[in-house]
Steps between C-alpha positions, in 0.01 A plus 500: 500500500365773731703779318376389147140608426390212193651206686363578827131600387475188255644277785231608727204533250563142393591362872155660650270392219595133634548574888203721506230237342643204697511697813094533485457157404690377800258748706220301401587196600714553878166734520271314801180685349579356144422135695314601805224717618409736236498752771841653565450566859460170586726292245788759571479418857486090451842545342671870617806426366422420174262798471789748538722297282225576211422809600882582456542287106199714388614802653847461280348355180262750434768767612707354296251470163479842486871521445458235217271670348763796411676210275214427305429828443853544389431234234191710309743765474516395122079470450223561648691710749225748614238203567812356715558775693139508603501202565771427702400820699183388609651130574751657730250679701283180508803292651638790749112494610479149527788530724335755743243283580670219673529716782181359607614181507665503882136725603321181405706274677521701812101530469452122503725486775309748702122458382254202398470447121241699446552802679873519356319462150222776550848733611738409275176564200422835644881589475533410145155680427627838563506720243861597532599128443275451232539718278883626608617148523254226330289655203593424241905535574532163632378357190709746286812219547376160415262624227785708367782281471330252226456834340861614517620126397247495206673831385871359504362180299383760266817669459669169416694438804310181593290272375095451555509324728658695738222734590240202492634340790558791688104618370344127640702509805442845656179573310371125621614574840145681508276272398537254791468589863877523690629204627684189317418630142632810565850337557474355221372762262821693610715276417428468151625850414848402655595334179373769265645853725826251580525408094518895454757550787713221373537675115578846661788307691632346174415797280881676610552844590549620108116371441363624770652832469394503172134622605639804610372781248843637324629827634457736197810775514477856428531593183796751483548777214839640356539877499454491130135363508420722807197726335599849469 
């Protein structure tokens, strides 16, 4: 599978787009600030263990997102292929940035360890308040990947790959995410787009290699001309 180029890139476009999803939703829930302290630095250290453990399944589903994306873009090859392309660009960057970010995660938890509440908070604030980090890391990238991806999944619907649906669960569960504060909601606003990202992975896994490699543009040959019709 390695060696052939269609069966290996629509294996792992339709494998991440239902690893990916689930991996976030998992996230949420072993995640000790999704249930405890809304502050990091201290739910993080009531429960170290499970802090790296979703520090780690958020670190590899958003890594791995932006990888999926590549397949959906690969299905608006057919229509609406420049609005796909931007799309998926920008959703890329959002998840990849997403990613950087968890690098605080283990800062938090050692300031909790090592300071009182409030002190770690006034540190770990000023840290994430510097312009570097907000702008290079947070605004608006971080945003670019959750916003995007309904996007990107509303623009595959409209190709005809999948149905409406689709792209509203993925829309209510990412875009709803924001609406409530993190914590128990969250898990389960991020598990709703499971079934519609994992319906879309599933169809690329059944679609066969001949489908699949059926988005490819055609390879137009050279036209060649006989001596006779060679211009004088």
């Amino acid at each position: 599978m390695l060696n052939d180029q269609v069966t290996f890139r629509r294996v792992a476009a339709g494998s991440l787009l239902i690893l990916a999803p689930l991996l976030q939703a998992v996230a949420a829930f072993v995640d000790p600030g999704t249930w405890g302290d809304d502050r990091e630095m201290i739910s993080f250290g009531d429960n170290p263990a499970l802090a790296q453990l979703q520090s780690v399944l958020y670190h590899w589903s958003w890594m791995l997102m932006a990888v999926a994306v590549l397949g959906l873009v690969h299905l608006t090859r057919r229509g609406l292929t420049g609005l796909g392309n931007v799309v998926g660009a920008l959703t890329m960057i959002g998840y990849l940035s997403l990613s950087g970010l968890l690098l605080t995660d283990p800062v938090e938890w050692w300031l909790g360890q090592n300071h009182t509440p409030r002190e770690a908070q006034r540190i770990i604030d000023e840290m994430l308040g510097l312009p570097g980090v907000v702008f290079g890391f947070q605004l608006p990238w971080m945003f670019l990947g959750m916003f995007g991806l309904p996007v990107l999944t509303a623009v595959v619907w409209r190709t005809g790959f999948v149905g409406w649906w689709a792209p509203v669960v993925v829309a209510a569960g990412y875009l709803g995410s924001f609406a409530v504060p993190y914590g128990p909601l969250t898990a389960v606003c991020w598990t709703v787009p499971v079934a519609g990202l994992g319906w879309i992975g599933l169809r690329i896994l059944r679609m066969g290699d001949g489908d699949w490699a059926a988005y490819y543009p055609a390879v137009r040959q050279p036209v060649s001309r006989s001596p006779e019709s060679t211009p004088r």
